[in-house]
Amino acid sequence: MPDLQSVLPDSPLHILIYAGEGCETRIADMLSLLDADDSFRIRWERVDDRTSAQFRLASHPHDLLLVFVANERAFRDGLTLLAGSRASGADLIAAAVLNEPDAVMLRSLYRGGFAEVFLPQDGRPTQQEQLSQLLRLARHHQRLAHRTGSEALFSEQTMPPIAESMVMQRALRLVHQVAPSPLPVLIEGETGTGKSMLARYLHEQSTRANKTFLAVNCGALTPSLLESELFGHEKGAFTGAAARRIGLLETADGGTLFLDEINSAPMDLQVRLLHFIQEKQFMRVGGNQPIAVDVRLIFATNKPLMALVEQGTFREDLFYRINVFPIEVPPLRKRVEDIPQIAAQVLLRACTQLNRPIKACGPGVLEAVRRYHWPGNMRELDNAIQRALIVAKGERVELEDLPTEVASASPGLQQVLTDQAAPKSFPWPDTARLDEVEAFWIKYVLYQHGGNRTHAAKSLGIDPSTLWRKLKSV
């Protein structure tokens, strides 16, 4: 497994601060927030005029442009700086700090490509969270630049688990503690949380890393087939056994065998597994000669095994044999800090798998991904990112490319504008009738869903038949 830091050096984030007069208090507050964030190494420089800012951006790559908007000139200069940077091909992240709430400026900044806007009425904890998310986005873009041309190194097998959250850091500490030992490990977690990836990572951290790693899903095979798959069989052991077959336990000798969904293993197989764990040997199905192998066993379950023991569907003696070193993989909703980086990792992998150029994330995308609750965990996230990559038309994955339920998790621009803009910002006149507004909104939602009436009806909260009836009168 390649050393991640050797491929992705821990480069500091370079921030250019553009600000004129009238912003000293807000600049001081922002710098104190930057100093308080010890998650990244940061280097910043300040300029007071657009010419100097343009020279800095052209002469040295920057990761983040921070524009303090105290007047109309600073507002226009900020938009010009970002547009010029984008025109030269630089993928610069930009944020603005407004001195006063202004719905027109706010709307123009977002439309101009600014990823974040700090408003004066926001409380300090909120701004700290905004800034932290912004720095993570800048780090993501920085890593995209480092990874260009090296996508093959970052497959699902080589990328280490993301562990910004405390719960995931604890899980990885346990992995590193148990990896050098031969003890069996039980990985617990909901479906789709990445248990198999953690099992492979554990193997790679062990002394068996250069040996075989094999996996089998106990819930995907019939009891007889699963037994043959694990232990192998002799010729003539059962109908259809035309030749001897070597099982996974023999094949993985010296390495690691991962048994996923061990909670689905039938009772007969549980007995044989218990015997193998105790004696370190087994017999093939239909055989009479014991076979000794040296295999590290990793188990995973998506259901609490003790509850199954109490129900009588899982052997208590086997439970205590495999529960020597349990590790819990938390669901995504409990590791929110990890989600943006996991999404970036999935995006890189998807670009390679789908043979697409590496894309960056547009404003609001990572925030929407971070806020969504992900009931399907990693599998749902993986599907959402692949879908977004396929439908994305430009050089970035935009908010509208995400599935509707994910995109709607973002507070987005509309929520901010709703708080600050007057009703006249609606695309219909003040004198519009209710049926006219409804007709406009139906057409808009239908357009957003590419003409798919079923999805549009779901988004509108009505039955497809009701939508069909309303479209006839539109």
XYZ file of C-alpha atoms in Angstrom:
474
model
C 0.000 0.000 0.000
C 1.540 3.370 -0.975
C 2.378 5.883 1.725
C -0.388 8.442 1.438
C 1.753 11.300 2.704
C 4.485 10.563 0.154
C 1.887 10.884 -2.619
C -0.053 13.741 -1.053
C 2.397 15.952 0.848
C 0.911 17.943 3.695
C 1.238 21.270 1.904
C 0.033 24.395 3.681
C -3.113 26.095 2.472
C -2.226 29.397 0.804
C -4.818 32.105 1.415
C -4.917 35.506 -0.287
C -6.837 38.158 1.658
C -8.107 41.095 -0.379
C -9.391 44.001 1.707
C -9.399 47.760 1.660
C -10.462 50.249 4.291
C -13.426 49.725 6.600
C -12.843 46.033 7.314
C -10.287 46.022 10.114
C -12.614 44.625 12.782
C -13.911 41.830 10.581
C -10.383 41.027 9.355
C -9.166 40.733 12.937
C -12.077 38.423 13.771
C -11.420 36.252 10.746
C -7.693 35.982 11.452
C -8.456 34.906 15.006
C -10.684 32.158 13.608
C -7.888 31.069 11.248
C -5.430 30.940 14.142
C -7.920 28.920 16.209
C -8.275 26.248 13.512
C -5.342 23.877 13.994
C -6.603 21.285 11.491
C -4.476 22.709 8.674
C -1.208 24.513 8.162
C -2.104 27.944 6.808
C -0.096 30.692 5.124
C -1.884 33.936 4.351
C -0.988 37.264 2.826
C -3.014 40.463 2.576
C -3.271 42.946 -0.304
C -5.254 46.171 -0.474
C -5.615 46.745 -4.229
C -6.801 44.672 -7.162
C -3.576 44.988 -9.174
C -1.525 43.474 -6.356
C -4.098 40.741 -5.892
C -4.038 39.866 -9.587
C -0.241 39.729 -9.541
C -0.220 37.422 -6.480
C -2.801 35.077 -8.003
C -0.914 34.925 -11.313
C 2.564 34.458 -9.818
C 1.798 31.855 -7.157
C -0.950 29.242 -6.823
C -3.389 29.985 -4.022
C -5.963 27.657 -2.496
C -8.383 30.248 -1.134
C -9.295 33.852 -1.971
C -10.886 35.750 0.914
C -12.521 39.046 -0.139
C -13.705 41.556 2.478
C -16.563 43.544 0.984
C -16.946 46.936 2.643
C -18.099 48.868 -0.443
C -19.201 48.508 -4.042
C -15.631 48.686 -5.372
C -14.437 45.765 -3.237
C -17.488 43.795 -4.347
C -16.753 44.357 -8.056
C -13.037 43.702 -7.591
C -13.750 40.405 -5.876
C -15.905 39.189 -8.753
C -13.276 40.316 -11.264
C -10.453 38.547 -9.412
C -12.301 35.254 -9.278
C -13.440 35.463 -12.904
C -9.872 36.203 -14.037
C -8.502 33.289 -12.040
C -11.094 30.884 -13.469
C -10.404 32.113 -17.003
C -6.727 31.191 -16.641
C -7.693 27.671 -15.627
C -6.997 27.968 -11.905
C -9.510 26.180 -9.696
C -9.582 28.791 -6.935
C -11.963 28.595 -3.977
C -13.342 32.002 -3.026
C -15.256 33.375 -0.057
C -16.554 36.837 0.750
C -17.054 38.628 4.058
C -19.887 41.169 3.863
C -19.909 44.186 6.161
C -23.657 44.608 5.780
C -26.423 42.231 4.621
C -27.171 42.858 0.954
C -29.378 40.435 -0.964
C -28.253 41.724 -4.390
C -24.569 41.356 -3.542
C -25.209 37.976 -1.961
C -26.964 36.661 -5.031
C -24.255 38.015 -7.366
C -21.441 36.533 -5.282
C -22.957 33.064 -5.365
C -23.708 33.314 -9.070
C -20.142 34.524 -9.629
C -18.734 31.338 -8.139
C -18.063 32.279 -4.510
C -18.327 29.131 -2.384
C -19.165 30.875 0.905
C -20.337 34.261 2.196
C -19.845 35.318 5.801
C -22.622 37.617 7.023
C -22.191 40.004 9.965
C -25.210 38.728 11.899
C -23.775 35.198 12.036
C -22.610 34.157 15.483
C -18.975 33.224 16.098
C -19.606 29.445 16.372
C -21.419 29.552 13.026
C -18.551 31.408 11.352
C -16.054 28.957 12.819
C -18.043 26.091 11.310
C -18.282 27.925 7.967
C -14.552 28.545 7.916
C -13.689 24.976 8.879
C -15.862 23.647 6.051
C -14.283 26.121 3.631
C -10.767 25.027 4.571
C -11.743 21.384 4.082
C -13.047 22.251 0.614
C -9.782 24.042 -0.193
C -7.825 21.018 1.022
C -9.983 18.782 -1.192
C -9.179 20.898 -4.253
C -5.501 20.937 -3.317
C -5.470 17.150 -3.138
C -7.247 16.916 -6.490
C -4.335 18.814 -8.027
C -1.792 16.479 -6.417
C -3.696 13.389 -7.502
C -4.064 14.331 -11.162
C -2.198 11.712 -13.156
C -2.033 9.357 -10.160
C -5.628 8.140 -10.074
C -4.603 4.490 -10.326
C -2.944 4.708 -6.924
C -6.237 5.574 -5.255
C -8.460 2.573 -5.668
C -10.803 1.398 -2.932
C -8.089 -1.043 -1.832
C -5.326 1.558 -1.440
C -7.145 4.552 0.040
C -6.930 4.511 3.840
C -10.111 5.139 5.842
C -10.996 8.774 6.514
C -10.904 9.549 10.239
C -11.512 13.217 11.010
C -14.243 12.295 13.517
C -13.434 11.143 17.035
C -15.491 7.945 16.699
C -13.622 6.870 13.570
C -10.269 7.826 15.064
C -11.054 5.496 17.960
C -11.886 2.674 15.529
C -8.585 3.155 13.669
C -6.627 3.235 16.927
C -8.115 -0.172 17.757
C -7.206 -1.451 14.289
C -3.576 -0.411 14.713
C -3.436 -1.919 18.197
C -4.742 -5.335 17.152
C -3.211 -5.566 13.657
C 0.181 -7.078 14.687
C -1.470 -9.855 16.741
C -3.052 -13.082 15.407
C -6.278 -12.511 17.381
C -9.646 -12.803 15.615
C -11.427 -9.475 15.192
C -15.152 -8.760 15.117
C -16.180 -5.665 13.141
C -19.663 -4.415 14.024
C -21.746 -1.867 12.157
C -24.816 -1.157 10.083
C -25.101 -2.325 6.489
C -22.988 -0.230 4.130
C -20.730 1.402 6.741
C -17.512 0.112 5.159
C -16.778 -2.934 7.304
C -15.128 -4.803 4.430
C -12.867 -1.831 3.665
C -11.809 -1.666 7.323
C -11.117 -5.420 7.311
C -8.846 -5.042 4.296
C -7.120 -2.067 5.926
C -6.545 -4.168 9.078
C -4.951 -6.881 6.947
C -2.677 -4.319 5.270
C -1.484 -3.057 8.661
C -0.696 -6.577 9.889
C 2.405 -8.731 9.465
C 0.399 -10.694 6.863
C 0.066 -7.712 4.510
C 2.080 -9.418 1.753
C -0.034 -12.578 2.016
C -3.485 -13.459 0.692
C -6.610 -11.563 1.742
C -9.863 -13.354 0.922
C -13.473 -12.466 1.739
C -16.765 -14.321 1.741
C -20.279 -13.076 2.496
C -21.968 -15.639 4.721
C -25.398 -14.252 3.896
C -25.000 -14.546 0.119
C -24.548 -18.345 -0.126
C -26.698 -21.346 0.748
C -25.540 -23.306 3.855
C -24.154 -26.237 1.831
C -22.386 -24.020 -0.688
C -20.954 -21.816 2.082
C -19.524 -24.863 3.892
C -17.903 -26.117 0.688
C -16.616 -22.619 -0.098
C -14.893 -22.325 3.282
C -13.626 -25.836 3.935
C -13.457 -27.296 0.438
C -14.625 -30.818 -0.443
C -13.349 -34.161 -1.628
C -14.326 -35.758 -4.912
C -17.691 -37.493 -4.562
C -18.504 -35.782 -1.236
C -21.945 -34.924 -2.602
C -23.855 -34.942 -5.867
C -22.002 -32.767 -8.348
C -18.627 -32.948 -6.537
C -16.746 -34.262 -9.577
C -13.318 -33.253 -8.300
C -11.552 -32.157 -5.130
C -11.937 -28.488 -4.314
C -9.623 -26.411 -2.109
C -11.573 -24.113 0.211
C -10.902 -20.529 1.216
C -9.289 -21.529 4.517
C -6.572 -23.464 2.689
C -6.181 -20.825 -0.002
C -5.718 -18.096 2.619
C -3.065 -20.055 4.550
C -0.602 -17.540 5.961
C -2.951 -14.643 5.222
C -6.353 -13.325 6.267
C -9.905 -14.559 5.728
C -12.764 -12.091 6.161
C -16.206 -13.563 6.933
C -18.818 -10.867 6.361
C -22.329 -11.128 7.844
C -21.284 -13.893 10.219
C -24.669 -13.347 11.877
C -26.183 -15.171 8.852
C -24.051 -18.314 9.282
C -26.178 -21.476 9.836
C -25.794 -23.472 13.056
C -23.930 -26.396 11.432
C -21.333 -24.030 10.023
C -21.007 -22.273 13.373
C -20.040 -25.597 14.943
C -17.325 -26.205 12.339
C -15.990 -22.657 12.690
C -15.816 -23.038 16.470
C -13.821 -26.257 16.067
C -11.414 -24.595 13.633
C -10.831 -21.598 15.910
C -10.083 -23.914 18.835
C -7.971 -26.529 17.041
C -6.523 -24.495 14.115
C -7.358 -27.387 11.804
C -10.338 -28.728 9.843
C -11.394 -31.431 7.408
C -12.770 -30.924 3.933
C -16.391 -31.880 3.322
C -16.335 -35.636 2.744
C -12.729 -35.905 3.967
C -11.193 -37.710 6.945
C -7.748 -36.090 7.167
C -7.251 -32.995 9.382
C -5.665 -30.027 7.651
C -3.779 -27.425 9.693
C -3.569 -23.848 8.396
C -2.446 -20.495 9.766
C -5.211 -18.010 8.950
C -6.117 -14.720 10.624
C -9.928 -14.525 10.886
C -11.839 -11.235 10.708
C -15.599 -11.362 11.207
C -18.240 -8.725 10.522
C -21.854 -8.449 11.575
C -24.619 -5.968 10.830
C -26.701 -7.176 13.798
C -25.821 -7.353 17.510
C -24.635 -10.923 18.048
C -25.533 -11.011 21.744
C -29.170 -10.429 20.821
C -28.954 -13.384 18.414
C -27.408 -15.481 21.173
C -30.361 -14.659 23.404
C -32.732 -15.604 20.574
C -30.967 -18.942 20.139
C -29.868 -18.335 16.528
C -26.158 -17.825 17.288
C -23.975 -20.069 19.427
C -22.864 -18.485 22.679
C -19.517 -20.331 22.721
C -18.733 -19.131 19.179
C -19.718 -15.578 20.127
C -17.166 -15.484 22.941
C -14.521 -16.965 20.648
C -14.890 -14.290 17.971
C -15.717 -11.370 20.286
C -12.137 -11.189 21.567
C -11.490 -7.789 19.985
C -14.654 -6.015 18.771
C -14.398 -2.838 16.676
C -17.461 -0.744 15.863
C -17.691 1.092 12.547
C -20.001 4.084 13.095
C -22.669 4.993 10.520
C -22.111 8.121 8.442
C -24.622 10.133 10.484
C -22.318 9.735 13.504
C -19.150 10.763 11.650
C -20.319 13.955 9.948
C -16.812 15.426 9.986
C -15.636 12.632 7.688
C -18.362 12.915 5.050
C -16.928 15.669 2.772
C -13.562 13.908 2.505
C -15.210 10.516 1.987
C -17.260 12.076 -0.810
C -14.091 13.482 -2.377
C -12.449 10.059 -2.117
C -15.459 8.373 -3.724
C -15.464 11.010 -6.477
C -11.823 10.300 -7.317
C -12.456 6.578 -7.450
C -15.590 7.035 -9.556
C -13.711 9.237 -12.039
C -11.228 6.409 -12.566
C -13.861 3.673 -12.777
C -16.086 5.613 -15.185
C -13.154 6.964 -17.198
C -14.165 10.563 -16.559
C -11.852 13.539 -16.026
C -11.412 14.495 -12.384
C -14.066 17.020 -11.414
C -14.156 19.503 -8.571
C -17.240 20.229 -6.470
C -19.262 23.379 -7.023
C -20.667 25.673 -4.307
C -22.909 23.918 -1.819
C -22.161 20.358 -2.979
C -19.993 19.210 -0.078
C -22.233 21.066 2.379
C -25.287 19.190 1.072
C -23.408 15.902 1.261
C -22.319 16.718 4.810
C -25.820 17.598 6.011
C -27.678 14.644 4.496
C -28.323 11.787 6.971
C -27.333 8.898 4.596
C -29.571 6.027 5.772
C -27.824 3.770 3.240
C -24.377 4.814 4.522
C -21.365 4.372 2.220
C -23.278 2.482 -0.450
C -25.839 5.252 -0.818
C -23.075 7.875 -0.866
C -21.197 5.942 -3.537
C -24.333 5.691 -5.704
C -25.123 9.395 -5.281
C -21.607 10.479 -6.290
C -21.517 8.188 -9.330
C -24.903 9.484 -10.471
C -23.771 13.101 -10.019
C -20.598 12.440 -11.984
C -22.554 10.963 -14.875
C -25.121 13.779 -15.127
C -22.645 16.637 -14.524
C -22.310 18.685 -17.708
C -19.479 21.067 -16.841
C -16.077 20.798 -15.219
C -17.615 20.627 -11.734
C -20.238 18.562 -9.963
C -22.956 21.077 -9.101
C -25.691 20.980 -6.489
C -28.373 20.162 -9.052
C -26.396 17.085 -10.166
C -26.976 15.400 -6.802
C -30.089 13.304 -6.104
C -32.978 15.537 -5.022
C -33.093 14.212 -1.469
C -29.376 14.946 -1.014
C -29.400 18.387 -2.642
C -32.381 19.450 -0.534
C -30.321 18.843 2.630
C -28.246 21.934 1.855
C -29.426 25.255 3.281
C -28.267 26.556 -0.095
C -28.579 29.995 -1.560
C -32.366 30.006 -1.596
C -32.664 29.804 2.180
C -30.331 32.755 2.637
C -32.107 34.760 -0.014
C -35.474 33.940 1.543
C -34.242 35.519 4.766
C -32.963 38.689 3.100
C -34.627 39.313 -0.254
C -37.974 40.987 -0.756
C -40.888 39.103 -2.341
C -40.170 40.995 -5.562
C -37.272 38.576 -6.158
C -39.814 35.902 -7.150
C -40.019 35.257 -10.918
C -43.700 36.256 -11.033
C -45.336 39.682 -10.595
C -46.956 40.799 -7.347
C -50.340 40.615 -9.091
C -49.945 36.941 -10.138
C -52.901 34.667 -9.377
C -52.444 31.456 -7.360
C -53.045 29.246 -10.397
C -50.357 31.155 -12.343
C -47.824 30.679 -9.543
C -48.724 26.992 -9.308
C -48.337 26.542 -13.073
C -44.923 28.199 -13.017
C -43.719 26.057 -10.111
C -44.932 22.807 -11.689
C -43.059 23.610 -14.899
C -39.938 24.551 -12.928
C -39.884 21.353 -10.818
C -40.600 19.236 -13.905
C -37.657 20.892 -15.665
C -35.415 20.271 -12.635
C -36.204 16.559 -12.874
C -35.540 16.349 -16.600
C -39.215 15.864 -17.450
C -39.582 12.815 -15.179
C -43.139 13.161 -13.909
C -42.805 10.527 -11.202
C -39.828 12.243 -9.599
C -41.377 15.680 -10.051
C -44.605 14.544 -8.365
C -42.614 13.144 -5.443
C -40.731 16.427 -5.082
C -44.004 18.385 -5.199
C -45.595 16.074 -2.636
C -48.485 15.004 -4.870
C -49.517 11.827 -6.679
C -48.369 11.364 -10.316
C -52.030 11.234 -11.339
C -52.611 14.633 -9.711
C -49.589 16.060 -11.519
C -50.851 14.630 -14.817
C -54.240 16.286 -14.229
C -52.665 19.646 -13.406
C -50.377 19.526 -16.458
C -53.423 19.320 -18.705
C -54.558 22.700 -17.459
C -51.131 24.329 -17.523
